[in-house]
Coordinates of C-alpha atoms in Angstrom, one line a residue:
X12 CA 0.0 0.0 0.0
X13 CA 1.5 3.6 -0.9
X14 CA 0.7 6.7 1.2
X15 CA 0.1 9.7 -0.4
X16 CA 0.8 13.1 1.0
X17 CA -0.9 16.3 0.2
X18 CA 0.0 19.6 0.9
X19 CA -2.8 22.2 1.0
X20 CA -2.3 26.0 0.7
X21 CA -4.0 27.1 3.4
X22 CA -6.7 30.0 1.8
X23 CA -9.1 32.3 3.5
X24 CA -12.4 33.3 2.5
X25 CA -13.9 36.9 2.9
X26 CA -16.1 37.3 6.0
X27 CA -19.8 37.8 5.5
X28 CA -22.4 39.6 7.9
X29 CA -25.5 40.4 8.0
X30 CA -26.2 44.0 6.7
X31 CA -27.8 45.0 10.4
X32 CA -23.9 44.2 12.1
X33 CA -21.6 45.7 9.5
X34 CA -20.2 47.8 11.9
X35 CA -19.5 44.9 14.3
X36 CA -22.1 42.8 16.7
X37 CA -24.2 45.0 19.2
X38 CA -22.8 44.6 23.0
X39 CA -23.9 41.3 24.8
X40 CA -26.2 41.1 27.3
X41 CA -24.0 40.8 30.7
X42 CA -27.5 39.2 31.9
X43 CA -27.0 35.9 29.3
X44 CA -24.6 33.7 30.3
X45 CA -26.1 29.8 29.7
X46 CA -28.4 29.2 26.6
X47 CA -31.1 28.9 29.1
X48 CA -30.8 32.3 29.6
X49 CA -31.0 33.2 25.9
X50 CA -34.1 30.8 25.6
X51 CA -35.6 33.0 28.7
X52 CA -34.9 36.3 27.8
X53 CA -36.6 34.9 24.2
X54 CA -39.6 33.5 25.9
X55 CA -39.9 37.0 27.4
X56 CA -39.4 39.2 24.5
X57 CA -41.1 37.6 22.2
X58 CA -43.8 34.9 23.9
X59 CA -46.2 34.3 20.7
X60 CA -44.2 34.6 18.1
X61 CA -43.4 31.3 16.6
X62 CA -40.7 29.3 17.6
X63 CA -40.7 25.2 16.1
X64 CA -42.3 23.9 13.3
X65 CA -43.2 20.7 11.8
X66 CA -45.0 19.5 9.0
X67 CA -47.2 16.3 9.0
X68 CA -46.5 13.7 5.7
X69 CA -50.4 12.0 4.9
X70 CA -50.5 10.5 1.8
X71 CA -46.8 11.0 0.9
X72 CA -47.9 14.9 0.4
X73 CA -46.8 17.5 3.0
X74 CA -49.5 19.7 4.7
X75 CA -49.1 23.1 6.2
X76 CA -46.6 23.7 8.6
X77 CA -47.9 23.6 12.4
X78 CA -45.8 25.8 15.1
X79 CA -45.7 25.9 18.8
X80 CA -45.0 29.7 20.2
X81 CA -42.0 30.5 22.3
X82 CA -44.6 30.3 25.5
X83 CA -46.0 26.9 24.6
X84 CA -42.0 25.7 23.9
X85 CA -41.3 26.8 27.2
X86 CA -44.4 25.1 29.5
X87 CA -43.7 22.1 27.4
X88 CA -39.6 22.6 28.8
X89 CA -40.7 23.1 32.4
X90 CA -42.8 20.3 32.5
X91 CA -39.9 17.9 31.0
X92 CA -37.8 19.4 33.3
X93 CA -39.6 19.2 36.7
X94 CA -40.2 15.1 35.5
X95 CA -37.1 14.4 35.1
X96 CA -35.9 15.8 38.4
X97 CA -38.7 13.8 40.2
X98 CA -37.5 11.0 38.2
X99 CA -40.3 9.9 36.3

């Protein structure tokens, strides 16, 4: 068996950003540490907007998307939560 060595040039590619942080990314947040904390503060802000989406497969045809809101995300986490630290 023969090894065969390459040597790549190492190449960089431009950086790309949304048009809204050209100027750099707005100051964090010294409240978010954890991604809990991100999911939180997005519960708060923004509790009905959508958050997951699915789409059920009858027939081998897609249908419309269904989505849970940020709020219903969240009960559904607490509940999840609180049963797995009872154990259950």
């Amino acid at each position: 068996m023969t090894k065969t060595t390459f040597v790549l040039k190492r190449k960089l590619s431009p950086v790309y950003r949304n048009l809204l942080s050209e100027k750099g990314f707005p100051p964090r947040d010294s409240d978010i540490i954890t991604t809990w904390d991100i999911f939180s503060k997005s519960v708060e802000n923004f509790p009905d907007n959508k958050m997951l989406g699915w789409r059920q497969i009858v027939d081998e045809k897609v249908g419309p998307y269904l989505w849970k809101t940020y709020k219903e995300v969240y009960e559904e986490v607490l509940l999840i939560g609180s049963a797995l630290r009872a154990g259950e």
